[in-house]
Amino acid sequence: MNGRGGSGGGGGARGRGRAGDAKGKDGEKRRPMFRRRKVCKFCVDKIDDINYKDAKLLLPFVPERAKILPRRISGTCATHQRKLRTAIMRARTIALIPYTAD
Amino acid sequence: MRKYELVYIVSPDATEAQVTDLHTQIEAIVQRMGIGAIEKTDNWGRRRLAYEIGRHKEGVYVIETINGNGELMKEIDRRLKVSDLVIRHLVVRIDEQEGIVARTQAARTATSRRRRVARGLPEDRQPGEGQRGDGDGDDDRDDRDDRFGGAGVER
């Protein structure tokens, strides 16, 4: 176990070390994290036109600090995230959506 | 000919007459350039701004759909920039986007119809058929997610 740590040093070696760690954790009885599957809202609801004038549609994607919600969290597909981004930026220009909180 | 959408926010201090005056000014520019026309004007009225612009917290939103070309929009853009009454404006080209949306929608209905016919169903969705949630969107569907048979939640 310690031998692995000792041989570490280079980036690659560290990477391998981490992989070993993950395996060790799997060995222990750890319940897998329970996540609900993420789906693209725009694909599901068949929203083709992400319009910048529709603040109600865009607001859930700019929570709290008014930053654009990343794809990895919202689950939006790449195509729609791109369109969402332009829509949000336009909506910000005409003060429908804030650039920053407070 | 291209299609543009022009949004401008008029200062809340402006009178009703001044807002209409602004619209006539834009119309005049369109006419003077001799190309294109205003297709639609939409007045959203007074709205709260998401952030302060200058000292304003509110603004009067006006949206115009204009057929025209780049030259025309450039001129309108220039005029609005100069105007003191207009606190913010945005020009967006929309004809391409509209085309894409129309095409995807057409394609979608076409496939759905073809599939429905193949399944021996009437072409269009019947009212009250195959309901899933109440259509307001998100969360209610996910709560019933029991694909894992509730395993893992026990213990």
PDB file of C-alpha atoms in Angstrom:
ATOM      1  CA  MET A   1       0.000   0.000   0.000  1.00  0.00           C
ATOM      2  CA  ASN A   2       2.733   2.390   0.906  1.00  0.00           C
ATOM      3  CA  GLY A   3       4.905   1.189  -1.929  1.00  0.00           C
ATOM      4  CA  ARG A   4       2.542   2.866  -4.321  1.00  0.00           C
ATOM      5  CA  GLY A   5       2.862   6.179  -2.591  1.00  0.00           C
ATOM      6  CA  GLY A   6       6.653   5.897  -2.501  1.00  0.00           C
ATOM      7  CA  SER A   7       6.965   5.324  -6.210  1.00  0.00           C
ATOM      8  CA  GLY A   8       4.883   8.416  -6.868  1.00  0.00           C
ATOM      9  CA  GLY A   9       6.416  11.630  -8.066  1.00  0.00           C
ATOM     10  CA  GLY A  10       5.638  12.067 -11.728  1.00  0.00           C
ATOM     11  CA  GLY A  11       2.161  13.139 -12.770  1.00  0.00           C
ATOM     12  CA  GLY A  12       1.470   9.839 -14.438  1.00  0.00           C
ATOM     13  CA  ALA A  13       2.433   7.883 -11.384  1.00  0.00           C
ATOM     14  CA  ARG A  14       0.131   9.972  -9.253  1.00  0.00           C
ATOM     15  CA  GLY A  15      -2.694   9.355 -11.659  1.00  0.00           C
ATOM     16  CA  ARG A  16      -2.195   5.647 -11.319  1.00  0.00           C
ATOM     17  CA  GLY A  17      -2.122   5.996  -7.585  1.00  0.00           C
ATOM     18  CA  ARG A  18      -5.481   7.631  -7.602  1.00  0.00           C
ATOM     19  CA  ALA A  19      -6.975   4.930  -9.758  1.00  0.00           C
ATOM     20  CA  GLY A  20      -5.791   2.419  -7.180  1.00  0.00           C
ATOM     21  CA  ASP A  21      -7.481   4.425  -4.462  1.00  0.00           C
ATOM     22  CA  ALA A  22     -10.787   4.364  -6.263  1.00  0.00           C
ATOM     23  CA  LYS A  23     -10.579   0.630  -6.565  1.00  0.00           C
ATOM     24  CA  GLY A  24      -9.889   0.346  -2.870  1.00  0.00           C
ATOM     25  CA  LYS A  25     -12.971   2.368  -2.100  1.00  0.00           C
ATOM     26  CA  ASP A  26     -15.081   0.153  -4.303  1.00  0.00           C
ATOM     27  CA  GLY A  27     -13.821  -2.772  -2.305  1.00  0.00           C
ATOM     28  CA  GLU A  28     -15.186  -1.263   0.856  1.00  0.00           C
ATOM     29  CA  LYS A  29     -18.910  -1.446   1.133  1.00  0.00           C
ATOM     30  CA  ARG A  30     -19.846   1.975  -0.204  1.00  0.00           C
ATOM     31  CA  ARG A  31     -23.293   2.514  -1.499  1.00  0.00           C
ATOM     32  CA  PRO A  32     -23.203   4.118  -4.946  1.00  0.00           C
ATOM     33  CA  MET A  33     -24.360   7.714  -4.998  1.00  0.00           C
ATOM     34  CA  PHE A  34     -27.964   7.896  -5.964  1.00  0.00           C
ATOM     35  CA  ARG A  35     -28.393  10.394  -8.740  1.00  0.00           C
ATOM     36  CA  ARG A  36     -31.362  11.033 -10.898  1.00  0.00           C
ATOM     37  CA  ARG A  37     -30.634  10.843 -14.572  1.00  0.00           C
ATOM     38  CA  LYS A  38     -30.104  14.220 -16.169  1.00  0.00           C
ATOM     39  CA  VAL A  39     -31.903  15.061 -19.364  1.00  0.00           C
ATOM     40  CA  CYS A  40     -31.936  18.078 -21.576  1.00  0.00           C
ATOM     41  CA  LYS A  41     -35.019  20.097 -20.764  1.00  0.00           C
ATOM     42  CA  PHE A  42     -35.189  21.523 -24.251  1.00  0.00           C
ATOM     43  CA  CYS A  43     -35.065  18.108 -25.894  1.00  0.00           C
ATOM     44  CA  VAL A  44     -37.696  16.701 -23.575  1.00  0.00           C
ATOM     45  CA  ASP A  45     -40.102  19.622 -23.873  1.00  0.00           C
ATOM     46  CA  LYS A  46     -39.336  19.989 -27.594  1.00  0.00           C
ATOM     47  CA  ILE A  47     -38.441  23.641 -27.304  1.00  0.00           C
ATOM     48  CA  ASP A  48     -36.823  24.465 -30.629  1.00  0.00           C
ATOM     49  CA  ASP A  49     -36.565  28.160 -30.246  1.00  0.00           C
ATOM     50  CA  ILE A  50     -34.648  29.309 -27.203  1.00  0.00           C
ATOM     51  CA  ASN A  51     -35.725  32.902 -27.389  1.00  0.00           C
ATOM     52  CA  TYR A  52     -33.862  35.642 -25.584  1.00  0.00           C
ATOM     53  CA  LYS A  53     -37.096  37.475 -24.847  1.00  0.00           C
ATOM     54  CA  ASP A  54     -38.436  34.588 -22.824  1.00  0.00           C
ATOM     55  CA  ALA A  55     -36.964  35.431 -19.447  1.00  0.00           C
ATOM     56  CA  LYS A  56     -39.125  32.868 -17.693  1.00  0.00           C
ATOM     57  CA  LEU A  57     -37.529  30.105 -19.727  1.00  0.00           C
ATOM     58  CA  LEU A  58     -33.990  31.324 -19.156  1.00  0.00           C
ATOM     59  CA  LEU A  59     -34.115  32.217 -15.482  1.00  0.00           C
ATOM     60  CA  PRO A  60     -33.812  28.674 -14.110  1.00  0.00           C
ATOM     61  CA  PHE A  61     -30.476  28.470 -15.932  1.00  0.00           C
ATOM     62  CA  VAL A  62     -28.981  31.459 -14.149  1.00  0.00           C
ATOM     63  CA  PRO A  63     -29.408  30.653 -10.461  1.00  0.00           C
ATOM     64  CA  GLU A  64     -28.362  32.772  -7.474  1.00  0.00           C
ATOM     65  CA  ARG A  65     -25.174  34.470  -8.614  1.00  0.00           C
ATOM     66  CA  ALA A  66     -26.681  34.862 -12.090  1.00  0.00           C
ATOM     67  CA  LYS A  67     -23.996  32.698 -13.650  1.00  0.00           C
ATOM     68  CA  ILE A  68     -24.940  30.367 -16.454  1.00  0.00           C
ATOM     69  CA  LEU A  69     -25.612  26.902 -15.109  1.00  0.00           C
ATOM     70  CA  PRO A  70     -23.034  24.478 -16.524  1.00  0.00           C
ATOM     71  CA  ARG A  71     -24.079  21.559 -18.640  1.00  0.00           C
ATOM     72  CA  ARG A  72     -22.742  19.026 -16.200  1.00  0.00           C
ATOM     73  CA  ILE A  73     -25.273  20.225 -13.654  1.00  0.00           C
ATOM     74  CA  SER A  74     -28.297  21.123 -15.737  1.00  0.00           C
ATOM     75  CA  GLY A  75     -27.923  18.148 -18.088  1.00  0.00           C
ATOM     76  CA  THR A  76     -28.652  20.290 -21.127  1.00  0.00           C
ATOM     77  CA  CYS A  77     -27.343  18.818 -24.360  1.00  0.00           C
ATOM     78  CA  ALA A  78     -24.496  20.562 -26.173  1.00  0.00           C
ATOM     79  CA  THR A  79     -26.619  21.993 -28.968  1.00  0.00           C
ATOM     80  CA  HIS A  80     -29.131  23.487 -26.621  1.00  0.00           C
ATOM     81  CA  GLN A  81     -26.538  24.745 -24.183  1.00  0.00           C
ATOM     82  CA  ARG A  82     -24.981  26.734 -27.020  1.00  0.00           C
ATOM     83  CA  LYS A  83     -28.306  28.223 -27.956  1.00  0.00           C
ATOM     84  CA  LEU A  84     -29.094  28.850 -24.338  1.00  0.00           C
ATOM     85  CA  ARG A  85     -25.851  30.715 -23.923  1.00  0.00           C
ATOM     86  CA  THR A  86     -26.544  33.134 -26.764  1.00  0.00           C
ATOM     87  CA  ALA A  87     -30.077  33.630 -25.538  1.00  0.00           C
ATOM     88  CA  ILE A  88     -28.902  34.402 -22.024  1.00  0.00           C
ATOM     89  CA  MET A  89     -26.276  36.820 -23.258  1.00  0.00           C
ATOM     90  CA  ARG A  90     -28.817  38.669 -25.357  1.00  0.00           C
ATOM     91  CA  ALA A  91     -31.321  38.728 -22.547  1.00  0.00           C
ATOM     92  CA  ARG A  92     -28.628  40.228 -20.336  1.00  0.00           C
ATOM     93  CA  THR A  93     -28.008  42.997 -22.823  1.00  0.00           C
ATOM     94  CA  ILE A  94     -31.590  44.131 -22.681  1.00  0.00           C
ATOM     95  CA  ALA A  95     -31.763  43.796 -18.907  1.00  0.00           C
ATOM     96  CA  LEU A  96     -34.166  40.894 -18.743  1.00  0.00           C
ATOM     97  CA  ILE A  97     -31.624  38.820 -16.850  1.00  0.00           C
ATOM     98  CA  PRO A  98     -28.963  40.124 -14.490  1.00  0.00           C
ATOM     99  CA  TYR A  99     -25.251  39.915 -15.186  1.00  0.00           C
ATOM    100  CA  THR A 100     -24.537  39.521 -11.502  1.00  0.00           C
ATOM    101  CA  ALA A 101     -26.529  39.053  -8.359  1.00  0.00           C
ATOM    102  CA  ASP A 102     -27.189  42.275  -6.370  1.00  0.00           C
TER     103      ASP A 102
ATOM    104  CA  MET B   1     -33.989  40.846 -47.702  1.00  0.00           C
ATOM    105  CA  ARG B   2     -33.227  39.917 -44.154  1.00  0.00           C
ATOM    106  CA  LYS B   3     -35.353  39.951 -41.104  1.00  0.00           C
ATOM    107  CA  TYR B   4     -34.235  41.673 -37.961  1.00  0.00           C
ATOM    108  CA  GLU B   5     -35.588  42.154 -34.549  1.00  0.00           C
ATOM    109  CA  LEU B   6     -34.988  45.428 -32.818  1.00  0.00           C
ATOM    110  CA  VAL B   7     -35.491  45.788 -29.092  1.00  0.00           C
ATOM    111  CA  TYR B   8     -35.085  49.117 -27.427  1.00  0.00           C
ATOM    112  CA  ILE B   9     -35.660  50.288 -23.929  1.00  0.00           C
ATOM    113  CA  VAL B  10     -36.979  53.797 -23.552  1.00  0.00           C
ATOM    114  CA  SER B  11     -36.323  55.753 -20.406  1.00  0.00           C
ATOM    115  CA  PRO B  12     -39.261  55.543 -17.977  1.00  0.00           C
ATOM    116  CA  ASP B  13     -39.372  59.340 -17.830  1.00  0.00           C
ATOM    117  CA  ALA B  14     -40.460  59.473 -21.440  1.00  0.00           C
ATOM    118  CA  THR B  15     -44.060  60.283 -22.155  1.00  0.00           C
ATOM    119  CA  GLU B  16     -46.348  58.111 -24.199  1.00  0.00           C
ATOM    120  CA  ALA B  17     -46.063  60.594 -27.045  1.00  0.00           C
ATOM    121  CA  GLN B  18     -42.289  60.428 -27.018  1.00  0.00           C
ATOM    122  CA  VAL B  19     -42.384  56.652 -27.314  1.00  0.00           C
ATOM    123  CA  THR B  20     -44.661  56.813 -30.338  1.00  0.00           C
ATOM    124  CA  ASP B  21     -42.508  59.581 -31.731  1.00  0.00           C
ATOM    125  CA  LEU B  22     -39.490  57.291 -31.522  1.00  0.00           C
ATOM    126  CA  HIS B  23     -41.387  54.664 -33.436  1.00  0.00           C
ATOM    127  CA  THR B  24     -42.280  57.151 -36.169  1.00  0.00           C
ATOM    128  CA  GLN B  25     -38.643  58.201 -36.351  1.00  0.00           C
ATOM    129  CA  ILE B  26     -37.578  54.633 -36.978  1.00  0.00           C
ATOM    130  CA  GLU B  27     -40.337  54.256 -39.532  1.00  0.00           C
ATOM    131  CA  ALA B  28     -39.047  57.383 -41.244  1.00  0.00           C
ATOM    132  CA  ILE B  29     -35.551  55.934 -41.437  1.00  0.00           C
ATOM    133  CA  VAL B  30     -36.919  52.750 -42.944  1.00  0.00           C
ATOM    134  CA  GLN B  31     -38.822  54.742 -45.520  1.00  0.00           C
ATOM    135  CA  ARG B  32     -35.918  57.047 -46.280  1.00  0.00           C
ATOM    136  CA  MET B  33     -33.583  54.143 -46.949  1.00  0.00           C
ATOM    137  CA  GLY B  34     -36.171  52.935 -49.412  1.00  0.00           C
ATOM    138  CA  ILE B  35     -35.697  49.291 -48.617  1.00  0.00           C
ATOM    139  CA  GLY B  36     -37.658  47.050 -46.317  1.00  0.00           C
ATOM    140  CA  ALA B  37     -40.526  47.688 -43.981  1.00  0.00           C
ATOM    141  CA  ILE B  38     -41.547  47.354 -40.378  1.00  0.00           C
ATOM    142  CA  GLU B  39     -43.409  44.114 -40.061  1.00  0.00           C
ATOM    143  CA  LYS B  40     -44.585  44.197 -36.506  1.00  0.00           C
ATOM    144  CA  THR B  41     -44.371  46.434 -33.483  1.00  0.00           C
ATOM    145  CA  ASP B  42     -44.841  45.176 -30.003  1.00  0.00           C
ATOM    146  CA  ASN B  43     -44.930  47.349 -26.938  1.00  0.00           C
ATOM    147  CA  TRP B  44     -44.295  45.517 -23.703  1.00  0.00           C
ATOM    148  CA  GLY B  45     -44.823  48.657 -21.715  1.00  0.00           C
ATOM    149  CA  ARG B  46     -43.079  49.464 -18.485  1.00  0.00           C
ATOM    150  CA  ARG B  47     -40.977  46.691 -17.027  1.00  0.00           C
ATOM    151  CA  ARG B  48     -38.510  46.352 -14.213  1.00  0.00           C
ATOM    152  CA  LEU B  49     -34.929  46.089 -15.395  1.00  0.00           C
ATOM    153  CA  ALA B  50     -32.847  43.198 -14.115  1.00  0.00           C
ATOM    154  CA  TYR B  51     -30.120  45.686 -13.258  1.00  0.00           C
ATOM    155  CA  GLU B  52     -29.816  49.430 -13.167  1.00  0.00           C
ATOM    156  CA  ILE B  53     -28.934  51.130 -16.400  1.00  0.00           C
ATOM    157  CA  GLY B  54     -27.574  54.508 -15.544  1.00  0.00           C
ATOM    158  CA  ARG B  55     -29.935  55.607 -12.838  1.00  0.00           C
ATOM    159  CA  HIS B  56     -32.947  53.811 -14.240  1.00  0.00           C
ATOM    160  CA  LYS B  57     -34.579  50.861 -12.568  1.00  0.00           C
ATOM    161  CA  GLU B  58     -37.451  50.590 -15.024  1.00  0.00           C
ATOM    162  CA  GLY B  59     -37.860  50.946 -18.724  1.00  0.00           C
ATOM    163  CA  VAL B  60     -40.375  50.841 -21.536  1.00  0.00           C
ATOM    164  CA  TYR B  61     -39.678  47.913 -23.848  1.00  0.00           C
ATOM    165  CA  VAL B  62     -40.508  48.141 -27.528  1.00  0.00           C
ATOM    166  CA  ILE B  63     -39.862  45.282 -29.957  1.00  0.00           C
ATOM    167  CA  GLU B  64     -39.986  45.783 -33.691  1.00  0.00           C
ATOM    168  CA  THR B  65     -39.614  43.216 -36.413  1.00  0.00           C
ATOM    169  CA  ILE B  66     -38.052  44.821 -39.452  1.00  0.00           C
ATOM    170  CA  ASN B  67     -37.419  43.518 -42.930  1.00  0.00           C
ATOM    171  CA  GLY B  68     -34.403  45.162 -44.394  1.00  0.00           C
ATOM    172  CA  ASN B  69     -30.688  44.936 -44.923  1.00  0.00           C
ATOM    173  CA  GLY B  70     -27.522  45.597 -43.011  1.00  0.00           C
ATOM    174  CA  GLU B  71     -27.255  49.179 -44.165  1.00  0.00           C
ATOM    175  CA  LEU B  72     -30.663  50.002 -42.814  1.00  0.00           C
ATOM    176  CA  MET B  73     -30.040  48.373 -39.474  1.00  0.00           C
ATOM    177  CA  LYS B  74     -26.711  50.113 -39.195  1.00  0.00           C
ATOM    178  CA  GLU B  75     -28.414  53.435 -39.636  1.00  0.00           C
ATOM    179  CA  ILE B  76     -31.104  52.624 -37.080  1.00  0.00           C
ATOM    180  CA  ASP B  77     -28.467  51.377 -34.692  1.00  0.00           C
ATOM    181  CA  ARG B  78     -26.543  54.626 -35.083  1.00  0.00           C
ATOM    182  CA  ARG B  79     -29.607  56.735 -34.480  1.00  0.00           C
ATOM    183  CA  LEU B  80     -30.594  54.824 -31.380  1.00  0.00           C
ATOM    184  CA  LYS B  81     -27.087  55.107 -30.005  1.00  0.00           C
ATOM    185  CA  VAL B  82     -27.303  58.857 -30.294  1.00  0.00           C
ATOM    186  CA  SER B  83     -30.759  59.106 -28.788  1.00  0.00           C
ATOM    187  CA  ASP B  84     -30.842  60.130 -25.141  1.00  0.00           C
ATOM    188  CA  LEU B  85     -34.278  58.697 -24.618  1.00  0.00           C
ATOM    189  CA  VAL B  86     -33.266  55.161 -25.520  1.00  0.00           C
ATOM    190  CA  ILE B  87     -31.275  53.694 -22.677  1.00  0.00           C
ATOM    191  CA  ARG B  88     -30.494  50.363 -24.313  1.00  0.00           C
ATOM    192  CA  HIS B  89     -31.122  48.702 -27.634  1.00  0.00           C
ATOM    193  CA  LEU B  90     -30.368  45.441 -29.396  1.00  0.00           C
ATOM    194  CA  VAL B  91     -30.567  44.406 -33.036  1.00  0.00           C
ATOM    195  CA  VAL B  92     -30.710  40.688 -33.817  1.00  0.00           C
ATOM    196  CA  ARG B  93     -31.061  38.948 -37.124  1.00  0.00           C
ATOM    197  CA  ILE B  94     -33.839  36.400 -36.895  1.00  0.00           C
ATOM    198  CA  ASP B  95     -34.632  35.057 -40.364  1.00  0.00           C
ATOM    199  CA  GLU B  96     -32.047  32.288 -40.216  1.00  0.00           C
ATOM    200  CA  GLN B  97     -33.073  31.172 -36.767  1.00  0.00           C
ATOM    201  CA  GLU B  98     -36.737  31.218 -37.752  1.00  0.00           C
ATOM    202  CA  GLY B  99     -35.976  29.030 -40.734  1.00  0.00           C
ATOM    203  CA  ILE B 100     -34.140  26.507 -38.603  1.00  0.00           C
ATOM    204  CA  VAL B 101     -36.947  26.387 -36.073  1.00  0.00           C
ATOM    205  CA  ALA B 102     -39.590  25.951 -38.766  1.00  0.00           C
ATOM    206  CA  ARG B 103     -37.601  23.158 -40.391  1.00  0.00           C
ATOM    207  CA  THR B 104     -36.984  21.227 -37.174  1.00  0.00           C
ATOM    208  CA  GLN B 105     -40.618  21.528 -36.230  1.00  0.00           C
ATOM    209  CA  ALA B 106     -41.761  20.370 -39.639  1.00  0.00           C
ATOM    210  CA  ALA B 107     -39.352  17.455 -39.502  1.00  0.00           C
ATOM    211  CA  ARG B 108     -40.556  16.520 -36.049  1.00  0.00           C
ATOM    212  CA  THR B 109     -44.240  16.518 -36.954  1.00  0.00           C
ATOM    213  CA  ALA B 110     -43.475  14.607 -40.139  1.00  0.00           C
ATOM    214  CA  THR B 111     -41.628  11.835 -38.285  1.00  0.00           C
ATOM    215  CA  SER B 112     -44.192  11.650 -35.551  1.00  0.00           C
ATOM    216  CA  ARG B 113     -46.995  11.374 -38.106  1.00  0.00           C
ATOM    217  CA  ARG B 114     -45.180   8.713 -40.060  1.00  0.00           C
ATOM    218  CA  ARG B 115     -44.556   6.695 -36.927  1.00  0.00           C
ATOM    219  CA  ARG B 116     -48.115   7.088 -35.727  1.00  0.00           C
ATOM    220  CA  VAL B 117     -49.485   5.946 -39.046  1.00  0.00           C
ATOM    221  CA  ALA B 118     -47.109   2.998 -38.977  1.00  0.00           C
ATOM    222  CA  ARG B 119     -48.516   2.083 -35.590  1.00  0.00           C
ATOM    223  CA  GLY B 120     -52.014   2.308 -36.981  1.00  0.00           C
ATOM    224  CA  LEU B 121     -52.944   5.442 -35.085  1.00  0.00           C
ATOM    225  CA  PRO B 122     -54.527   8.601 -36.413  1.00  0.00           C
ATOM    226  CA  GLU B 123     -51.980  11.130 -37.665  1.00  0.00           C
ATOM    227  CA  ASP B 124     -52.389  13.662 -34.936  1.00  0.00           C
ATOM    228  CA  ARG B 125     -52.333  13.265 -31.236  1.00  0.00           C
ATOM    229  CA  GLN B 126     -55.769  12.937 -29.750  1.00  0.00           C
ATOM    230  CA  PRO B 127     -56.677  15.074 -26.772  1.00  0.00           C
ATOM    231  CA  GLY B 128     -56.068  13.287 -23.505  1.00  0.00           C
ATOM    232  CA  GLU B 129     -53.897  10.642 -25.096  1.00  0.00           C
ATOM    233  CA  GLY B 130     -50.726   9.357 -23.486  1.00  0.00           C
ATOM    234  CA  GLN B 131     -50.506  11.964 -20.802  1.00  0.00           C
ATOM    235  CA  ARG B 132     -47.294  12.414 -18.981  1.00  0.00           C
ATOM    236  CA  GLY B 133     -47.318  14.904 -16.150  1.00  0.00           C
ATOM    237  CA  ASP B 134     -49.270  18.089 -16.397  1.00  0.00           C
ATOM    238  CA  GLY B 135     -47.037  19.703 -18.935  1.00  0.00           C
ATOM    239  CA  ASP B 136     -45.668  22.358 -16.630  1.00  0.00           C
ATOM    240  CA  GLY B 137     -42.256  20.876 -16.953  1.00  0.00           C
ATOM    241  CA  ASP B 138     -39.917  19.283 -14.648  1.00  0.00           C
ATOM    242  CA  ASP B 139     -39.925  17.944 -11.202  1.00  0.00           C
ATOM    243  CA  ASP B 140     -43.098  15.957 -10.791  1.00  0.00           C
ATOM    244  CA  ARG B 141     -41.900  13.306 -13.199  1.00  0.00           C
ATOM    245  CA  ASP B 142     -38.579  12.675 -11.526  1.00  0.00           C
ATOM    246  CA  ASP B 143     -40.094  11.978  -8.149  1.00  0.00           C
ATOM    247  CA  ARG B 144     -41.586   8.764  -9.420  1.00  0.00           C
ATOM    248  CA  ASP B 145     -38.243   7.531 -10.613  1.00  0.00           C
ATOM    249  CA  ASP B 146     -38.199   3.952  -9.361  1.00  0.00           C
ATOM    250  CA  ARG B 147     -36.140   2.347 -12.077  1.00  0.00           C
ATOM    251  CA  PHE B 148     -33.897   0.870  -9.450  1.00  0.00           C
ATOM    252  CA  GLY B 149     -36.816  -0.685  -7.681  1.00  0.00           C
ATOM    253  CA  GLY B 150     -36.112   1.272  -4.560  1.00  0.00           C
ATOM    254  CA  ALA B 151     -32.980  -0.772  -3.900  1.00  0.00           C
ATOM    255  CA  GLY B 152     -30.322   1.215  -2.173  1.00  0.00           C
ATOM    256  CA  VAL B 153     -32.858   3.436  -0.539  1.00  0.00           C
ATOM    257  CA  GLU B 154     -33.624   0.684   1.917  1.00  0.00           C
ATOM    258  CA  ARG B 155     -31.175  -0.168   4.679  1.00  0.00           C
TER     259      ARG B 155
END
